[in-house]
Tab-separated table of C-alpha atoms in Angstrom:
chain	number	residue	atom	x	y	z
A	1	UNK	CA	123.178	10.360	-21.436
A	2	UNK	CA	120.084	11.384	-19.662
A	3	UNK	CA	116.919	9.463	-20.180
A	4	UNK	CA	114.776	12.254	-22.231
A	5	UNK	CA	110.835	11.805	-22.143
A	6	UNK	CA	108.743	14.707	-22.721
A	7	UNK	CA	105.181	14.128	-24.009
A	8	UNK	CA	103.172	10.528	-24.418
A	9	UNK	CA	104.974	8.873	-27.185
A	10	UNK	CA	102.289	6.064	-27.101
A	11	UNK	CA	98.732	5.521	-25.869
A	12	UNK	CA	97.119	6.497	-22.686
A	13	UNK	CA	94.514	5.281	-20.784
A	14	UNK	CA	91.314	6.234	-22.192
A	15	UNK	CA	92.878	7.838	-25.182
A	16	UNK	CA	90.418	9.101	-27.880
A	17	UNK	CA	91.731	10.306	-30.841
A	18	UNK	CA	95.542	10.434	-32.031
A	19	UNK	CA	98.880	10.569	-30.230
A	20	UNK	CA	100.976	13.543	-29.418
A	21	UNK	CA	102.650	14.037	-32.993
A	22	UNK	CA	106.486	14.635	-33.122
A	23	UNK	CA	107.325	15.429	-36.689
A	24	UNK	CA	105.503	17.734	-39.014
A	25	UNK	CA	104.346	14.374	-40.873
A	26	UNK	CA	102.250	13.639	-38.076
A	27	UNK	CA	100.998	17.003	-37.308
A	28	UNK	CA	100.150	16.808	-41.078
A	29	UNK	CA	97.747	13.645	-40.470
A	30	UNK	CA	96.208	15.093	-37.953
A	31	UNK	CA	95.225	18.101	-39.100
A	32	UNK	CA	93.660	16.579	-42.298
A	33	UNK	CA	92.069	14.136	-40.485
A	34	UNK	CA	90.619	17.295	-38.135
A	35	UNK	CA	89.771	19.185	-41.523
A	36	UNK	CA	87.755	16.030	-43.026
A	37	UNK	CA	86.152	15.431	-40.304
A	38	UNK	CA	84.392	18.403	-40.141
A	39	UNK	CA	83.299	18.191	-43.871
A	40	UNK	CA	81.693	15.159	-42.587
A	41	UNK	CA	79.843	16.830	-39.682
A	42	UNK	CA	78.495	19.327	-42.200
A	43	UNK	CA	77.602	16.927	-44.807
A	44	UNK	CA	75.832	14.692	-42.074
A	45	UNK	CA	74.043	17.841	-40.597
A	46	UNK	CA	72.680	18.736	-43.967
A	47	UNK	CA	71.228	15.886	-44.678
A	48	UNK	CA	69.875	14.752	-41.818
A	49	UNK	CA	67.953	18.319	-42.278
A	50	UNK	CA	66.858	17.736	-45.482
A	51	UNK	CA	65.763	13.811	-44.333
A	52	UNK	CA	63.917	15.470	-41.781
A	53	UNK	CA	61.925	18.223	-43.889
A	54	UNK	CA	60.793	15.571	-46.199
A	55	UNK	CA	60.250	13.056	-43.480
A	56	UNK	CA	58.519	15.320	-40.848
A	57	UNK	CA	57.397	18.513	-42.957
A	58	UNK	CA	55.231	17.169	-45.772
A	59	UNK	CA	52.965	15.160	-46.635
A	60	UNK	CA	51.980	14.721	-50.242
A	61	UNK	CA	48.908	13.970	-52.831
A	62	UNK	CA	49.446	12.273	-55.864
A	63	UNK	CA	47.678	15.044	-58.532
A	64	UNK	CA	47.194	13.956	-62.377
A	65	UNK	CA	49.796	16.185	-63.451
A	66	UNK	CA	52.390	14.906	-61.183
A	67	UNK	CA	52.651	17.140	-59.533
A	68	UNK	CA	53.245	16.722	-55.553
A	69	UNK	CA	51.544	19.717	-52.951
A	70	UNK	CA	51.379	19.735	-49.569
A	71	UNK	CA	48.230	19.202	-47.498
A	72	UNK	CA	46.724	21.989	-46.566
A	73	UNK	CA	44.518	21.517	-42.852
A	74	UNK	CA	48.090	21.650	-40.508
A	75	UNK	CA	48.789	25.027	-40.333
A	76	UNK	CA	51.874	23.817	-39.203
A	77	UNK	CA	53.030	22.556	-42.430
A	78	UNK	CA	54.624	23.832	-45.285
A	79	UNK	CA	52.982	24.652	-49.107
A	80	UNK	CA	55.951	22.333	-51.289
A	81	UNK	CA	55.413	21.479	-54.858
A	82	UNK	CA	57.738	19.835	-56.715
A	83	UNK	CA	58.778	21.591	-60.209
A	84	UNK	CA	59.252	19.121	-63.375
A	85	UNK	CA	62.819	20.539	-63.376
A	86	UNK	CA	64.975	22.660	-61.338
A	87	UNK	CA	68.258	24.038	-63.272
A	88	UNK	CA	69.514	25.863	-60.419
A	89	UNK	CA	69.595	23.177	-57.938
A	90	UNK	CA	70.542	20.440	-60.295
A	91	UNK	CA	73.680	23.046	-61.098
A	92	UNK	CA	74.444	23.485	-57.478
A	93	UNK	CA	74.393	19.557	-56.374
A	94	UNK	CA	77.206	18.857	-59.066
A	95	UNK	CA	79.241	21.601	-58.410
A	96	UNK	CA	79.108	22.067	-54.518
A	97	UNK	CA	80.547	18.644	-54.160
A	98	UNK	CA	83.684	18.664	-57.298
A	99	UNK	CA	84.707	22.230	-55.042
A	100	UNK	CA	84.525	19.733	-52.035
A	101	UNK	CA	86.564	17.465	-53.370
A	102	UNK	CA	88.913	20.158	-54.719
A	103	UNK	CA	89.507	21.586	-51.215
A	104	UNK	CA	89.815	18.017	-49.979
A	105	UNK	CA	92.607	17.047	-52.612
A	106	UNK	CA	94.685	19.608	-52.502
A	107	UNK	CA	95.652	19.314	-49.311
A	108	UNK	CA	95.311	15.918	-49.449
A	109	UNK	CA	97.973	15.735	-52.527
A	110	UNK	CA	100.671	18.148	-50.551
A	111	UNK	CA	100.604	15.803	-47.865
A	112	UNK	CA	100.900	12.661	-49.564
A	113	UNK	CA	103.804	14.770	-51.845
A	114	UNK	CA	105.306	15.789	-48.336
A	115	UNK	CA	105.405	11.980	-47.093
A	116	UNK	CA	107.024	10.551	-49.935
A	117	UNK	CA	109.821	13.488	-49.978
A	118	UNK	CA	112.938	12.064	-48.756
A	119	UNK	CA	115.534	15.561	-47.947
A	120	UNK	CA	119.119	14.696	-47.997
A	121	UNK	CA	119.609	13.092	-44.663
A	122	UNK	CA	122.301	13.547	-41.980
A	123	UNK	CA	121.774	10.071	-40.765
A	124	UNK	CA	120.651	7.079	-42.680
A	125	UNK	CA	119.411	3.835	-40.400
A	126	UNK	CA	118.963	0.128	-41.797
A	127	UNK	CA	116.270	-1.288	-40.391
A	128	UNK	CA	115.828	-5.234	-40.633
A	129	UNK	CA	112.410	-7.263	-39.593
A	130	UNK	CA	112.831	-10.408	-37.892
A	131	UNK	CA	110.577	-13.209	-36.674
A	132	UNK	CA	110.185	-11.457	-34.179
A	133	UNK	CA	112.461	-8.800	-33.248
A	134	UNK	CA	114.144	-5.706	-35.442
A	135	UNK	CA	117.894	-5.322	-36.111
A	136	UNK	CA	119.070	-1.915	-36.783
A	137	UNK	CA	122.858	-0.560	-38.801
A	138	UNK	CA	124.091	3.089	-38.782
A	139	UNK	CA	126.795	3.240	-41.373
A	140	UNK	CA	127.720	6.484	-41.318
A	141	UNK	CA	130.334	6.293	-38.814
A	142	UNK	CA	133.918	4.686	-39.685
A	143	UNK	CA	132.208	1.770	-38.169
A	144	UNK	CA	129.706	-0.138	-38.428
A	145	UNK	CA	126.722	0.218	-35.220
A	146	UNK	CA	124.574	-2.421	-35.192
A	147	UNK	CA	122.595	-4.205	-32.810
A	148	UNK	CA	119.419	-6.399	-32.194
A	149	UNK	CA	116.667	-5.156	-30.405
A	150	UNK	CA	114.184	-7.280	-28.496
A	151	UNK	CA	111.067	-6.913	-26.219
A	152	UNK	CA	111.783	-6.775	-22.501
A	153	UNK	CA	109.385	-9.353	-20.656
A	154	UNK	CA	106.971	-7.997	-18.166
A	155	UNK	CA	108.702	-9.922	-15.400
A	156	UNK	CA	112.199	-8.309	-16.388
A	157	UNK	CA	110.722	-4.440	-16.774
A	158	UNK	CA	113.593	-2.660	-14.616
A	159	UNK	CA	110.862	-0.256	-13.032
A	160	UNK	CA	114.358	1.874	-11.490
A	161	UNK	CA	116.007	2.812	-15.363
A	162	UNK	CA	112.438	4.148	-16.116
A	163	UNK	CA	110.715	1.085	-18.229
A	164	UNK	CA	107.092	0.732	-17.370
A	165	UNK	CA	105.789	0.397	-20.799
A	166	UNK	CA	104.532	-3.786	-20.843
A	167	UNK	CA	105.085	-5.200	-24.096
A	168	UNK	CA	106.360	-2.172	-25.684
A	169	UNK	CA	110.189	-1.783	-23.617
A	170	UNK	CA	113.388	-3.047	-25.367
A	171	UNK	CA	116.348	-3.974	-24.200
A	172	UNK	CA	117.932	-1.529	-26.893
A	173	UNK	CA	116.549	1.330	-28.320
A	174	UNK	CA	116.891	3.799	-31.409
A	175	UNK	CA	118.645	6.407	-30.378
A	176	UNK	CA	118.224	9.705	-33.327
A	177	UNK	CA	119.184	13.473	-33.139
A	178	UNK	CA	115.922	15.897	-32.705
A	179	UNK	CA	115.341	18.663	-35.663
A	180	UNK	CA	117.671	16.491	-38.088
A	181	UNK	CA	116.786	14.438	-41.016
A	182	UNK	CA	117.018	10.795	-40.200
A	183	UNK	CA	116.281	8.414	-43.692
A	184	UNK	CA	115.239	5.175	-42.126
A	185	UNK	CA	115.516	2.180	-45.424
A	186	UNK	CA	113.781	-1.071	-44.375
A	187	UNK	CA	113.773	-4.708	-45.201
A	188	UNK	CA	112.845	-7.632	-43.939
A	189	UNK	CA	115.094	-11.421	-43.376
A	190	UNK	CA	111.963	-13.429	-43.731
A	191	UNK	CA	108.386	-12.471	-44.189
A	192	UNK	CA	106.674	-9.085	-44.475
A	193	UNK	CA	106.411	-6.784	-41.347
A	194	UNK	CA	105.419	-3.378	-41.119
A	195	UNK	CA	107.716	-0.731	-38.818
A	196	UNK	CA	105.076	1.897	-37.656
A	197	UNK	CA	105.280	4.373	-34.829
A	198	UNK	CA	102.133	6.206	-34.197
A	199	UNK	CA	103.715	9.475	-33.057
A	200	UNK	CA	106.100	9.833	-35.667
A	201	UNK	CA	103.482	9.634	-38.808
A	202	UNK	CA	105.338	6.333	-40.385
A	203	UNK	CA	104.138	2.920	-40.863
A	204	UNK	CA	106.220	1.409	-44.004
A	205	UNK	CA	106.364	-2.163	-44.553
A	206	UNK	CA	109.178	-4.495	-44.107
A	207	UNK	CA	109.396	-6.771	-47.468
A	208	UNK	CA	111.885	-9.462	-47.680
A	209	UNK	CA	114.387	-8.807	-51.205
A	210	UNK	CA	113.124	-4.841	-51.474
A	211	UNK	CA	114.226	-1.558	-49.980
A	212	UNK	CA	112.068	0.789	-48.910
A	213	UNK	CA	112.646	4.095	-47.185
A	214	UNK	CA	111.020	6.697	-45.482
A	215	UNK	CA	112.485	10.554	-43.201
A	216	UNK	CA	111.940	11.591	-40.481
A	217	UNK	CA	112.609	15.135	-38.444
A	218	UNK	CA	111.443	14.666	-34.800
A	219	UNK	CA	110.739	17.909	-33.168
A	220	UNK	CA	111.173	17.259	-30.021
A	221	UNK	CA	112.709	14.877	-27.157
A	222	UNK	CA	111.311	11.939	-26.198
A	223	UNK	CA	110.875	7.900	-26.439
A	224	UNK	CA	108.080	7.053	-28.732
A	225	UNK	CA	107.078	3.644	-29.088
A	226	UNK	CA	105.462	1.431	-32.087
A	227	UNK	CA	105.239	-1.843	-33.108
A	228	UNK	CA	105.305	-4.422	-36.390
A	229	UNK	CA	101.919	-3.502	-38.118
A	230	UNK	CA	101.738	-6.643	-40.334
A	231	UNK	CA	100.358	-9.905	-38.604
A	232	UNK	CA	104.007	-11.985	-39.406
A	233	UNK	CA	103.321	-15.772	-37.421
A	234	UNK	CA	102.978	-15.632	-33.369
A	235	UNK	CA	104.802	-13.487	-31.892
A	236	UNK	CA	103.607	-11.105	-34.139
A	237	UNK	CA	102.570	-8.950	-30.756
A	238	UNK	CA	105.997	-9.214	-29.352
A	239	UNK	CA	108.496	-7.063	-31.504
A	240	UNK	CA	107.774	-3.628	-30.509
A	241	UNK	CA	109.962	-0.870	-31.713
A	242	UNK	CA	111.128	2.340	-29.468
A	243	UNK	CA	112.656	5.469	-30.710
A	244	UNK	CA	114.991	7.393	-28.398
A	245	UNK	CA	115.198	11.237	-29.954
A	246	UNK	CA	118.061	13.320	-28.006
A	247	UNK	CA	119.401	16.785	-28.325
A	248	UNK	CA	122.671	16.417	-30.792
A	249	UNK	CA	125.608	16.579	-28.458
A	250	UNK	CA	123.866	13.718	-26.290
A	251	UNK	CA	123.354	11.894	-29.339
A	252	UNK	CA	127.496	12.633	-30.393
A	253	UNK	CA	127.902	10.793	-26.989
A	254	UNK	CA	125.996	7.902	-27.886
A	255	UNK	CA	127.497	7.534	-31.099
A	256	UNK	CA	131.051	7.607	-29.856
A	257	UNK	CA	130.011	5.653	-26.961
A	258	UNK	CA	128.808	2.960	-29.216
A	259	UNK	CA	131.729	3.140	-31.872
A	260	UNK	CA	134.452	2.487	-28.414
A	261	UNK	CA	132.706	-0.592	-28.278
A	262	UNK	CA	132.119	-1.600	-31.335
């Protein structure tokens, strides 16, 4: 099976801002994130302009009727008085910002909605947190795959069969099918981890006596790497996770590959 890796499935050097996403999940995130963000930059600009007109622009006298005017001998500066009320504005400031949160929560709701949506898989994976690596079971087969899979130590990185990642290489990975639904259902043996990959949009956590489950639908080839999300005792650093997604016939190798030696 050839060793597929298109696209950073993990951090870069000097990396601002997200990974490359590979499911629509992901995208998803991003996007919002992208979206808030610039409500923020507006919001910020706005009133930072206003802070500065009352900061900068005016200057004020206390009159008996309470009423505030601007100074008059700077040309530069602007006549302002302050009405006892102001219908219009007071209208506008409540709701300018219930629309803003409408358009935020929409969006916000679908993709929540979308995350939580588990489609009928193809492929269902257990997934089992260890102190400290992860054990993994496909079922689906007339037997039983399952394996453990552990961090590769720096000193043993085989540089030759492409592993160059330090502290984030196993010695067996998760191989999945690309554009197929893939239900992942974790636990844990011990204490609570968390199983997140970055590039994938998932970060679920492992609880000892519960199921829980999440889907994913890669888009694309690739090994994207992750790693327990939920400080677990030392070696909480050292139980990385790596997801192998392969065009289907190389996965149908795999699989029988793996069921011969089962």
């Amino acid at each position: 099976m050839t060793n597929l890796s298109y696209g950073p499935g993990y951090a870069v050097k000097w990396q601002l801002g997200f990974q490359d996403p590979a499911t629509p999940i992901m995208e998803g995130i991003i996007n919002m994130h992208n979206d808030l963000l610039a409500y923020m930059v507006a919001i910020t600009l706005f009133v930072t302009w206003l802070l500065y007109r009352v900061v900068v622009k005016y200057e004020y006298n206390r009159r008996k009727n309470s009423t505030y005017v601007a100074q008059r001998p700077k040309p530069w500066k602007t006549v302002w008085t302050m009405p006892e009320s102001a219908t219009t504005i007071e209208v506008l400031w409540t709701i300018a910002p219930s629309f803003i949160l409408l358009s935020i929560a929409v969006p916000a709701f679908a993709l929540l909605y979308a995350m939580d949506e588990v489609i009928d898989p193809a492929i269902t994976v257990k997934v089992v947190g260890h102190q400290w690596y992860w054990s993994y079971e496909y079922s689906d087969y007339e037997k039983t795959i399952n394996f453990d899979s552990y961090m590769v130590n720096t000193d043993d990185l085989n540089l030759a069969d492409g592993q160059t990642m330090r502290l984030l290489e196993v010695d067996r990975q998760v191989v999945v099918p690309v554009n197929t639904h893939v239900r992942f259902v974790i636990t844990s043996a011990d204490v609570i981890h968390s199983w997140a990959i970055p590039s994938l949009g998932v970060k679920l956590d492992s609880c000892p006596g519960r199921l829980n489950q999440t889907s994913l639908f890669i888009t694309r080839p690739g090994i994207y790497y992750g790693q327990c999300s939920e400080i677990c005792g030392v070696n909480h650093a050292f139980m990385p996770i790596a997801i192998k997604a392969v065009d289907l016939p190389s996965y149908v190798a795999w699989v029988q590959t793996e069921l011969a030696n089962a």
